[in-house]
């Protein structure tokens, strides 16, 4: 957490950066609430990983917005963009605050759990192990939504995040799947990813 | 905005306050994004109204948490609760930042609109006018989800907010309905609330 990470310069446009920041911040809130609900260190750690990504996107976005402003009118209109980006950054900070509480191991107060319990669909994290049936399958071919009522909303592959993966995305060993769905479906997804379940019912 | 409002002391428990703050902050984010997408002053103003409510809840929650802490252990476990509450407050601030940009009338930059466009379901605001068919109907009897694919997620009645109204809630003249649904259904809801449409198709 304390070691400073070099921010990779990638040619990300202001538009792409903002869209990704918005999507990530929404996922982070849901993940943070699920982390608190289940007192899950794993989910909390994913939130903190995502926060690093949002922070670098915020940096890239501000830099590109400055480079793009050629006159006062440009600058005024771009301030709207950087303000919205700063708002998504604030949301991701809030999610990280919740994740940090989970990692502190003081235990989640029952009041917090009760406030978050009403969420019908929950987020879960599943790591794809060597003998999982998911390996080398395309996301679309798994038909997870139809078969077990679960959506893969993000895949973390090492340090890379694939948000809202397309149907063509191929799952590889070691992928961390972030999924949303009803509790039963989510449990089945975990079993399948970890190789404990070999077939979908 | 600048006039200071007296915070009404209502007997709201820490649990109720936290649950309401969480629910409100989520609605505020969705409302703020819709406000930016449609450049809607009305939606932006609802966000700022909700922020006042979240601020008073934050105040009440902190006060009650302090009163509840009798020893160091209590205090430590309640810090988890106040941190989560502060996080929902931060999220509501972020929503208010976006709403403020919308109200500044500098115009929403196309990049912001594009980032928010992917949202399939949008939030809308509909005011119940004197000749609306909704008046004196129970929310459950309208069967809005089944008939037009729209959910009423909140009702503002003057300064009071009813979040996730129950089926038994009766709609009265002047209610402001905050609804979520596909664009076509949302348009129909507005027509019905404003008395321009007299029957559901």
Coordinates of C-alpha atoms in Angstrom, one line a residue:
Chain A
X1 CA 0.0 0.0 0.0
X2 CA 2.7 2.5 0.9
X3 CA 5.1 1.7 -1.9
X4 CA 4.7 4.2 -4.7
X5 CA 3.7 2.7 -8.0
X6 CA 5.0 4.2 -11.3
X7 CA 2.0 5.3 -13.3
X8 CA 2.3 3.7 -16.7
X9 CA 1.6 6.2 -19.4
X10 CA -0.9 4.5 -21.7
X11 CA -2.7 6.3 -24.5
X12 CA -6.0 6.5 -22.7
X13 CA -8.4 9.2 -24.0
X14 CA -10.2 11.5 -21.6
X15 CA -13.4 9.8 -22.6
X16 CA -12.1 6.3 -22.0
X17 CA -10.6 7.3 -18.7
X18 CA -13.9 8.8 -17.5
X19 CA -16.0 5.9 -18.6
X20 CA -13.7 3.5 -16.9
X21 CA -13.5 5.5 -13.7
X22 CA -17.3 5.6 -13.5
X23 CA -17.6 1.9 -14.1
X24 CA -14.9 1.0 -11.6
X25 CA -16.3 3.3 -8.9
X26 CA -19.7 1.6 -9.1
X27 CA -18.1 -1.9 -8.9
X28 CA -16.0 -0.8 -6.0
X29 CA -19.0 0.4 -3.9
X30 CA -20.8 -2.9 -4.5
X31 CA -17.6 -4.9 -3.7
X32 CA -17.0 -2.8 -0.5
X33 CA -20.5 -3.4 0.7
X34 CA -20.2 -7.1 0.0
X35 CA -16.8 -7.1 1.8
X36 CA -18.4 -5.6 4.9
X37 CA -21.4 -7.9 4.7
X38 CA -19.3 -11.1 4.6
X39 CA -16.3 -9.6 6.5
X40 CA -14.2 -10.7 3.5
X41 CA -10.6 -9.7 3.4
X42 CA -10.3 -11.0 -0.2
X43 CA -13.0 -8.7 -1.5
X44 CA -11.6 -5.8 0.6
X45 CA -8.2 -6.3 -1.0
X46 CA -9.7 -6.2 -4.5
X47 CA -11.3 -2.9 -3.7
X48 CA -7.9 -1.5 -2.7
X49 CA -6.4 -2.9 -5.9
X50 CA -9.1 -1.1 -7.9
X51 CA -8.5 2.1 -6.1
X52 CA -5.0 2.2 -7.4
X53 CA -6.3 1.9 -11.0
X54 CA -8.8 4.7 -10.4
X55 CA -6.1 6.9 -9.0
X56 CA -3.9 6.4 -12.1
X57 CA -6.9 7.1 -14.4
X58 CA -7.6 10.3 -12.5
X59 CA -4.0 11.4 -13.0
X60 CA -4.0 10.5 -16.7
X61 CA -7.4 12.2 -17.2
X62 CA -6.3 15.5 -15.5
X63 CA -3.1 15.5 -17.5
X64 CA -4.9 14.9 -20.8
X65 CA -7.6 17.5 -20.0
X66 CA -4.9 20.1 -19.4
X67 CA -3.2 19.3 -22.6
X68 CA -6.5 19.5 -24.5
X69 CA -7.5 23.0 -23.2
X70 CA -6.5 25.5 -25.8
X71 CA -8.5 28.5 -24.7
X72 CA -10.8 29.7 -21.9
X73 CA -13.9 28.2 -23.4
X74 CA -12.2 24.8 -23.8
X75 CA -11.0 25.0 -20.2
X76 CA -14.4 25.9 -18.9
X77 CA -16.1 23.0 -20.6
X78 CA -13.4 20.6 -19.5
X79 CA -13.8 21.6 -15.9
X80 CA -17.2 19.9 -16.1
X81 CA -15.3 16.7 -17.1
X82 CA -12.7 16.9 -14.4
X83 CA -15.3 17.6 -11.8
X84 CA -17.2 14.5 -12.7
X85 CA -14.0 12.5 -12.7
X86 CA -13.1 13.9 -9.3
X87 CA -16.6 12.8 -8.1
X88 CA -16.0 9.2 -9.3
X89 CA -12.6 9.3 -7.6
X90 CA -14.4 10.4 -4.3
X91 CA -16.8 7.5 -4.6
X92 CA -13.8 5.1 -5.1
X93 CA -12.2 6.6 -2.0
X94 CA -15.4 6.0 0.0
X95 CA -15.3 2.4 -1.1
X96 CA -11.7 2.1 -0.1
X97 CA -12.5 3.6 3.4
X98 CA -15.1 0.8 3.9
X99 CA -12.6 -1.8 2.6
X100 CA -9.9 -0.5 5.1
X101 CA -12.3 -1.0 8.0
X102 CA -12.8 -4.6 6.9
X103 CA -9.1 -5.2 6.8
X104 CA -8.6 -3.7 10.3
X105 CA -10.1 -6.8 11.7
X106 CA -11.9 -5.0 14.5
X107 CA -14.9 -7.0 13.3
X108 CA -17.9 -5.7 11.4
X109 CA -20.5 -4.2 13.7
X110 CA -23.9 -6.0 13.3
X111 CA -25.5 -2.6 12.5
X112 CA -23.4 -2.4 9.4
X113 CA -24.2 -5.9 8.4
X114 CA -27.9 -5.2 8.8
X115 CA -27.7 -2.0 6.7
X116 CA -26.2 -4.0 3.9
X117 CA -28.2 -7.1 4.2
X118 CA -31.1 -6.0 2.0
X119 CA -29.0 -6.2 -1.1
X120 CA -30.6 -9.0 -3.0
X121 CA -27.7 -9.6 -5.4
X122 CA -24.3 -10.0 -4.0
X123 CA -20.8 -9.7 -5.4
X124 CA -18.3 -12.4 -5.1
X125 CA -14.7 -13.1 -6.0
X126 CA -13.7 -16.4 -7.5
X127 CA -10.2 -17.4 -8.6
X128 CA -9.8 -19.7 -11.6
X129 CA -7.7 -22.7 -10.5
X130 CA -5.7 -25.0 -12.8
X131 CA -8.4 -27.7 -13.0
X132 CA -11.4 -25.5 -13.5
X133 CA -13.8 -26.2 -16.4
X134 CA -13.7 -22.4 -17.2
X135 CA -10.2 -22.5 -18.5
X136 CA -9.9 -21.5 -22.2
X137 CA -13.7 -21.0 -22.4
X138 CA -15.2 -17.8 -23.8
X139 CA -17.3 -15.9 -21.3
X140 CA -20.3 -16.0 -23.8
X141 CA -20.1 -19.8 -24.2
X142 CA -20.5 -20.4 -20.4
X143 CA -24.0 -18.9 -20.5
X144 CA -23.7 -18.2 -16.8
X145 CA -26.6 -15.8 -16.7
X146 CA -29.0 -18.3 -18.2
X147 CA -27.7 -21.3 -16.3
X148 CA -26.9 -20.1 -12.8
X149 CA -28.1 -16.5 -12.7
X150 CA -24.7 -15.0 -12.4
X151 CA -22.9 -12.2 -14.4
X152 CA -19.2 -11.8 -14.5
X153 CA -18.8 -8.0 -14.2
X154 CA -15.1 -7.9 -14.1
X155 CA -12.0 -10.0 -14.5
X156 CA -8.7 -9.2 -12.9
X157 CA -5.7 -10.7 -14.8
X158 CA -2.6 -10.0 -12.7
X159 CA -2.6 -6.2 -12.6
X160 CA -4.9 -5.7 -15.5
X161 CA -8.7 -5.2 -15.1
X162 CA -11.2 -6.2 -17.7
X163 CA -14.4 -4.4 -16.9
X164 CA -17.7 -5.8 -18.3
X165 CA -15.9 -8.4 -20.3
X166 CA -17.2 -9.1 -23.8
X167 CA -18.7 -12.5 -24.7
X168 CA -15.4 -13.2 -26.7
X169 CA -13.1 -12.8 -23.7
X170 CA -11.4 -16.1 -23.0
X171 CA -10.9 -17.1 -19.4
X172 CA -7.4 -18.2 -18.4
X173 CA -5.9 -19.9 -15.3
X174 CA -5.3 -17.4 -12.5
X175 CA -8.1 -15.0 -13.6
X176 CA -9.9 -13.5 -10.7
X177 CA -13.6 -13.3 -11.6
X178 CA -15.8 -10.6 -9.9
X179 CA -19.4 -11.8 -10.3
X180 CA -22.8 -10.6 -9.3
X181 CA -25.8 -12.8 -8.7
X182 CA -28.1 -14.5 -6.2
X183 CA -26.2 -16.3 -3.3
X184 CA -26.8 -19.8 -4.6
X185 CA -25.5 -19.0 -8.1
X186 CA -22.5 -17.2 -6.7
X187 CA -21.6 -20.3 -4.7
X188 CA -21.8 -22.5 -7.7
X189 CA -19.6 -20.1 -9.7
X190 CA -16.9 -20.3 -7.0
X191 CA -17.1 -24.1 -7.1
X192 CA -16.7 -24.1 -10.8
X193 CA -13.9 -21.6 -10.9
X194 CA -12.0 -23.5 -8.2
X195 CA -12.4 -26.9 -9.9
X196 CA -14.6 -28.3 -7.1
X197 CA -17.6 -28.6 -9.3
X198 CA -17.0 -30.1 -12.7
X199 CA -20.3 -29.5 -14.4
X200 CA -23.0 -26.9 -14.3
X201 CA -26.3 -28.4 -13.1
Chain B
X1 CA -28.6 26.3 -0.3
X2 CA -26.9 28.8 2.0
X3 CA -29.6 29.2 4.5
X4 CA -28.9 27.0 7.4
X5 CA -31.6 24.5 8.2
X6 CA -32.5 23.5 11.7
X7 CA -31.8 19.8 12.1
X8 CA -35.0 18.2 13.4
X9 CA -34.3 15.8 16.2
X10 CA -36.1 12.7 15.3
X11 CA -35.7 9.4 17.2
X12 CA -33.8 7.7 14.5
X13 CA -31.6 4.8 15.6
X14 CA -28.0 4.4 14.4
X15 CA -29.2 1.3 12.4
X16 CA -32.0 3.2 10.7
X17 CA -29.8 6.2 10.0
X18 CA -27.1 4.1 8.4
X19 CA -29.5 2.0 6.3
X20 CA -31.2 5.2 5.0
X21 CA -27.9 6.9 4.3
X22 CA -26.7 3.9 2.3
X23 CA -30.0 3.8 0.3
X24 CA -30.1 7.5 -0.3
X25 CA -26.4 7.7 -1.4
X26 CA -27.1 5.0 -4.0
X27 CA -30.2 6.8 -5.4
X28 CA -28.3 10.1 -5.4
X29 CA -25.5 8.7 -7.6
X30 CA -28.0 7.3 -10.1
X31 CA -30.0 10.6 -10.0
X32 CA -26.8 12.7 -10.5
X33 CA -25.7 10.6 -13.5
X34 CA -29.2 10.9 -15.0
X35 CA -29.2 14.7 -14.3
X36 CA -25.9 15.0 -16.2
X37 CA -27.0 12.7 -19.1
X38 CA -30.2 14.7 -19.7
X39 CA -28.8 18.0 -18.5
X40 CA -31.8 18.1 -16.2
X41 CA -32.0 20.9 -13.6
X42 CA -34.9 19.2 -11.9
X43 CA -33.1 16.0 -11.2
X44 CA -30.0 18.0 -10.1
X45 CA -32.1 19.9 -7.6
X46 CA -33.5 16.6 -6.2
X47 CA -30.0 15.5 -5.6
X48 CA -29.2 18.6 -3.6
X49 CA -32.4 18.1 -1.6
X50 CA -31.4 14.6 -0.8
X51 CA -27.9 15.7 0.2
X52 CA -29.5 17.8 3.0
X53 CA -31.3 14.7 4.3
X54 CA -28.0 12.7 4.2
X55 CA -26.2 15.5 6.1
X56 CA -28.8 15.5 8.9
X57 CA -28.7 11.8 9.1
X58 CA -24.9 11.9 9.4
X59 CA -25.2 14.4 12.2
X60 CA -27.9 12.3 14.1
X61 CA -25.9 9.1 13.6
X62 CA -22.6 10.6 14.9
X63 CA -24.5 12.0 17.9
X64 CA -26.2 8.7 18.7
X65 CA -23.0 6.7 18.3
X66 CA -21.3 9.0 20.8
X67 CA -24.1 8.6 23.3
X68 CA -24.0 4.8 22.8
X69 CA -20.3 4.3 23.5
X70 CA -19.8 3.4 27.2
X71 CA -16.3 1.9 27.1
X72 CA -13.3 1.6 24.8
X73 CA -14.5 -1.6 23.2
X74 CA -17.9 0.0 22.4
X75 CA -16.2 3.0 20.9
X76 CA -13.9 0.9 18.7
X77 CA -16.7 -1.2 17.3
X78 CA -18.8 2.0 16.7
X79 CA -16.0 3.6 14.8
X80 CA -16.6 1.0 12.1
X81 CA -20.2 2.2 11.9
X82 CA -19.3 5.9 11.8
X83 CA -16.6 5.2 9.2
X84 CA -19.1 3.5 6.9
X85 CA -21.6 6.3 7.5
X86 CA -18.9 8.8 6.6
X87 CA -18.3 6.8 3.4
X88 CA -21.9 7.0 2.4
X89 CA -21.8 10.8 3.1
X90 CA -18.7 11.1 0.9
X91 CA -20.7 9.3 -1.9
X92 CA -23.6 11.7 -1.5
X93 CA -21.1 14.6 -1.7
X94 CA -19.8 13.3 -4.9
X95 CA -23.3 13.1 -6.3
X96 CA -23.9 16.7 -5.2
X97 CA -20.7 17.8 -7.0
X98 CA -22.1 16.4 -10.2
X99 CA -25.5 18.0 -9.6
X100 CA -23.8 21.4 -9.0
X101 CA -22.1 21.2 -12.4
X102 CA -25.4 20.5 -14.0
X103 CA -26.9 23.6 -12.3
X104 CA -24.0 25.8 -13.4
X105 CA -25.4 25.8 -16.9
X106 CA -21.9 25.7 -18.5
X107 CA -23.4 22.8 -20.5
X108 CA -22.6 19.2 -20.1
X109 CA -19.5 18.2 -22.1
X110 CA -20.3 15.4 -24.7
X111 CA -17.6 13.3 -23.1
X112 CA -19.6 13.2 -19.8
X113 CA -22.7 12.3 -21.7
X114 CA -21.0 9.4 -23.5
X115 CA -19.6 8.1 -20.3
X116 CA -23.1 7.9 -18.8
X117 CA -24.9 6.8 -21.9
X118 CA -24.3 3.1 -21.4
X119 CA -26.7 3.0 -18.4
X120 CA -29.6 1.0 -19.7
X121 CA -32.1 2.0 -17.1
X122 CA -32.5 5.6 -16.3
X123 CA -33.9 7.6 -13.5
X124 CA -36.6 10.1 -13.9
X125 CA -38.6 12.5 -11.9
X126 CA -42.4 12.9 -12.3
X127 CA -44.6 15.3 -10.3
X128 CA -48.2 14.1 -9.6
X129 CA -50.5 16.8 -10.9
X130 CA -54.2 17.3 -9.7
X131 CA -55.8 15.3 -12.6
X132 CA -53.4 12.4 -12.5
X133 CA -54.9 8.8 -12.4
X134 CA -52.3 8.0 -9.8
X135 CA -54.0 10.1 -7.1
X136 CA -55.2 8.1 -4.1
X137 CA -53.9 4.9 -5.6
X138 CA -51.7 2.5 -3.7
X139 CA -48.3 2.0 -5.3
X140 CA -48.9 -1.8 -5.4
X141 CA -52.2 -1.5 -7.2
X142 CA -50.6 0.4 -10.1
X143 CA -48.5 -2.6 -11.1
X144 CA -46.0 -0.3 -12.8
X145 CA -43.3 -2.9 -13.0
X146 CA -45.5 -5.4 -14.8
X147 CA -47.3 -2.9 -17.0
X148 CA -44.7 -0.4 -18.1
X149 CA -41.4 -1.8 -16.7
X150 CA -40.9 1.0 -14.2
X151 CA -40.2 1.0 -10.5
X152 CA -40.9 3.9 -8.1
X153 CA -37.7 3.9 -6.0
X154 CA -38.5 7.0 -4.0
X155 CA -41.3 9.5 -3.3
X156 CA -40.6 13.0 -2.1
X157 CA -43.6 14.5 -0.3
X158 CA -42.7 18.1 0.6
X159 CA -39.6 17.8 2.6
X160 CA -40.2 14.2 3.5
X161 CA -38.6 11.3 1.5
X162 CA -40.1 7.9 1.3
X163 CA -37.4 5.5 0.1
X164 CA -38.4 2.2 -1.5
X165 CA -42.1 2.9 -0.9
X166 CA -44.1 -0.1 0.2
X167 CA -47.0 -1.5 -1.9
X168 CA -49.4 0.1 0.6
X169 CA -48.1 3.6 0.2
X170 CA -50.9 5.8 -1.2
X171 CA -49.9 8.5 -3.8
X172 CA -51.2 12.0 -3.2
X173 CA -51.3 15.2 -5.3
X174 CA -47.9 17.0 -5.4
X175 CA -45.9 13.8 -4.7
X176 CA -42.6 13.8 -6.7
X177 CA -41.9 10.3 -7.9
X178 CA -38.4 9.1 -8.6
X179 CA -38.6 6.2 -10.9
X180 CA -36.2 3.8 -12.6
X181 CA -36.9 2.0 -15.9
X182 CA -36.4 1.8 -19.6
X183 CA -36.8 5.2 -21.4
X184 CA -40.2 4.4 -23.0
X185 CA -41.7 3.3 -19.7
X186 CA -40.3 6.3 -17.9
X187 CA -41.9 8.6 -20.5
X188 CA -45.3 6.9 -19.9
X189 CA -44.9 7.3 -16.2
X190 CA -44.4 11.0 -16.6
X191 CA -47.4 11.3 -18.8
X192 CA -49.6 9.4 -16.2
X193 CA -48.3 11.4 -13.3
X194 CA -48.8 14.8 -15.0
X195 CA -52.4 13.8 -16.2
X196 CA -51.5 13.9 -19.9
X197 CA -52.1 10.1 -20.2
X198 CA -55.3 8.9 -18.6
X199 CA -54.9 5.1 -19.0
X200 CA -52.0 2.6 -19.0
X201 CA -51.7 0.8 -22.3

